[in-house]
Amino acid sequence: MTEQNQSPRPCKVDHTQFGGIVYPSDFNPNRRNQNGKNGSTIARRIACDLQFDRQCRKNTENRKIREEMKNDQRNDETEM
C-alpha cells in the first residue's frame, strides 16, 4: 500500500492584528498557580494586546481621515 503524506494547510497570517508574545513561562504549569491579586498575568497580557490592536486601528482610521482632508484641501486650492 502506498502512503500519501498530506501536509497541513499553510497557516494564513493576519498582519492586521498583533498576536502578542508567547513566553516560555506560559507553558510552565507550576507558574500558573501563582496568580497575584491582579489575576492572571496571561489574561492581563491578552487584554493589553487587544488594547494595542484597538489603538492601532484608531491610528489607521485617523491617518486616513487626515490624508483625505489634506487631499480635499489640495483639490480646493487647485480649483481656485
PDB file of C-alpha atoms in Angstrom:
ATOM      1  CA  MET A   1       0.000   0.000   0.000  1.00  0.00           C
ATOM      2  CA  THR A   2       1.313   3.414  -0.919  1.00  0.00           C
ATOM      3  CA  GLU A   3       1.106   6.023   1.811  1.00  0.00           C
ATOM      4  CA  GLN A   4       0.367   9.585   0.945  1.00  0.00           C
ATOM      5  CA  ASN A   5       1.503  12.195   3.389  1.00  0.00           C
ATOM      6  CA  GLN A   6      -0.712  15.208   3.385  1.00  0.00           C
ATOM      7  CA  SER A   7       0.956  18.306   4.655  1.00  0.00           C
ATOM      8  CA  PRO A   8      -1.204  20.532   6.809  1.00  0.00           C
ATOM      9  CA  ARG A   9      -2.639  23.599   5.159  1.00  0.00           C
ATOM     10  CA  PRO A  10      -0.366  26.591   5.472  1.00  0.00           C
ATOM     11  CA  CYS A  11      -1.493  28.976   8.133  1.00  0.00           C
ATOM     12  CA  LYS A  12      -2.639  32.380   6.892  1.00  0.00           C
ATOM     13  CA  VAL A  13      -1.047  35.133   8.920  1.00  0.00           C
ATOM     14  CA  ASP A  14      -3.228  38.107   9.783  1.00  0.00           C
ATOM     15  CA  HIS A  15      -0.981  41.161   9.838  1.00  0.00           C
ATOM     16  CA  THR A  16      -3.848  43.441  10.832  1.00  0.00           C
ATOM     17  CA  GLN A  17      -3.621  42.391  14.467  1.00  0.00           C
ATOM     18  CA  PHE A  18      -0.836  41.966  16.957  1.00  0.00           C
ATOM     19  CA  GLY A  19      -0.825  38.344  18.053  1.00  0.00           C
ATOM     20  CA  GLY A  20       1.064  39.016  21.251  1.00  0.00           C
ATOM     21  CA  ILE A  21       4.236  37.490  22.572  1.00  0.00           C
ATOM     22  CA  VAL A  22       4.321  33.939  23.897  1.00  0.00           C
ATOM     23  CA  TYR A  23       6.801  33.405  26.706  1.00  0.00           C
ATOM     24  CA  PRO A  24       8.238  30.041  27.773  1.00  0.00           C
ATOM     25  CA  SER A  25       6.748  30.617  31.228  1.00  0.00           C
ATOM     26  CA  ASP A  26       3.265  30.497  29.633  1.00  0.00           C
ATOM     27  CA  PHE A  27       3.765  26.740  29.313  1.00  0.00           C
ATOM     28  CA  ASN A  28       5.053  26.210  32.856  1.00  0.00           C
ATOM     29  CA  PRO A  29       2.195  24.596  34.829  1.00  0.00           C
ATOM     30  CA  ASN A  30       3.784  25.483  38.186  1.00  0.00           C
ATOM     31  CA  ARG A  31       3.789  29.166  37.354  1.00  0.00           C
ATOM     32  CA  ARG A  32       0.066  29.255  36.514  1.00  0.00           C
ATOM     33  CA  ASN A  33      -0.889  28.713  40.134  1.00  0.00           C
ATOM     34  CA  GLN A  34       0.967  31.835  41.220  1.00  0.00           C
ATOM     35  CA  ASN A  35      -1.710  34.349  40.247  1.00  0.00           C
ATOM     36  CA  GLY A  36      -1.354  37.570  42.121  1.00  0.00           C
ATOM     37  CA  LYS A  37      -4.119  39.764  43.457  1.00  0.00           C
ATOM     38  CA  ASN A  38      -4.482  41.296  39.981  1.00  0.00           C
ATOM     39  CA  GLY A  39      -5.474  37.992  38.375  1.00  0.00           C
ATOM     40  CA  SER A  40      -3.830  36.003  35.651  1.00  0.00           C
ATOM     41  CA  THR A  41      -0.735  37.502  34.054  1.00  0.00           C
ATOM     42  CA  ILE A  42      -1.639  35.790  30.782  1.00  0.00           C
ATOM     43  CA  ALA A  43      -5.136  37.304  30.789  1.00  0.00           C
ATOM     44  CA  ARG A  44      -3.655  40.718  31.590  1.00  0.00           C
ATOM     45  CA  ARG A  45      -1.246  40.450  28.648  1.00  0.00           C
ATOM     46  CA  ILE A  46      -4.080  39.383  26.326  1.00  0.00           C
ATOM     47  CA  ALA A  47      -6.113  42.412  27.409  1.00  0.00           C
ATOM     48  CA  CYS A  48      -3.117  44.697  26.788  1.00  0.00           C
ATOM     49  CA  ASP A  49      -2.605  43.171  23.332  1.00  0.00           C
ATOM     50  CA  LEU A  50      -6.273  43.763  22.475  1.00  0.00           C
ATOM     51  CA  GLN A  51      -5.967  47.372  23.631  1.00  0.00           C
ATOM     52  CA  PHE A  52      -2.876  47.747  21.426  1.00  0.00           C
ATOM     53  CA  ASP A  53      -4.861  46.406  18.433  1.00  0.00           C
ATOM     54  CA  ARG A  54      -7.674  48.893  19.110  1.00  0.00           C
ATOM     55  CA  GLN A  55      -5.240  51.788  19.332  1.00  0.00           C
ATOM     56  CA  CYS A  56      -3.546  50.771  16.074  1.00  0.00           C
ATOM     57  CA  ARG A  57      -6.949  50.594  14.359  1.00  0.00           C
ATOM     58  CA  LYS A  58      -7.830  54.085  15.616  1.00  0.00           C
ATOM     59  CA  ASN A  59      -4.478  55.445  14.453  1.00  0.00           C
ATOM     60  CA  THR A  60      -5.017  53.960  10.988  1.00  0.00           C
ATOM     61  CA  GLU A  61      -8.520  55.434  10.743  1.00  0.00           C
ATOM     62  CA  ASN A  62      -7.288  58.856  11.881  1.00  0.00           C
ATOM     63  CA  ARG A  63      -4.406  58.745   9.397  1.00  0.00           C
ATOM     64  CA  LYS A  64      -6.836  58.009   6.554  1.00  0.00           C
ATOM     65  CA  ILE A  65      -9.099  60.884   7.622  1.00  0.00           C
ATOM     66  CA  ARG A  66      -6.139  63.297   7.781  1.00  0.00           C
ATOM     67  CA  GLU A  67      -4.969  62.232   4.334  1.00  0.00           C
ATOM     68  CA  GLU A  68      -8.468  62.676   2.896  1.00  0.00           C
ATOM     69  CA  MET A  69      -8.693  66.141   4.431  1.00  0.00           C
ATOM     70  CA  LYS A  70      -5.260  67.035   3.036  1.00  0.00           C
ATOM     71  CA  ASN A  71      -6.306  65.825  -0.424  1.00  0.00           C
ATOM     72  CA  ASP A  72      -9.543  67.813  -0.223  1.00  0.00           C
ATOM     73  CA  GLN A  73      -7.578  70.950   0.674  1.00  0.00           C
ATOM     74  CA  ARG A  74      -5.246  70.433  -2.285  1.00  0.00           C
ATOM     75  CA  ASN A  75      -8.205  69.962  -4.621  1.00  0.00           C
ATOM     76  CA  ASP A  76      -9.830  73.148  -3.322  1.00  0.00           C
ATOM     77  CA  GLU A  77      -6.597  75.094  -3.842  1.00  0.00           C
ATOM     78  CA  THR A  78      -6.135  73.881  -7.416  1.00  0.00           C
ATOM     79  CA  GLU A  79      -9.729  74.787  -8.319  1.00  0.00           C
ATOM     80  CA  MET A  80      -9.179  78.407  -7.336  1.00  0.00           C
TER      81      MET A  80
END
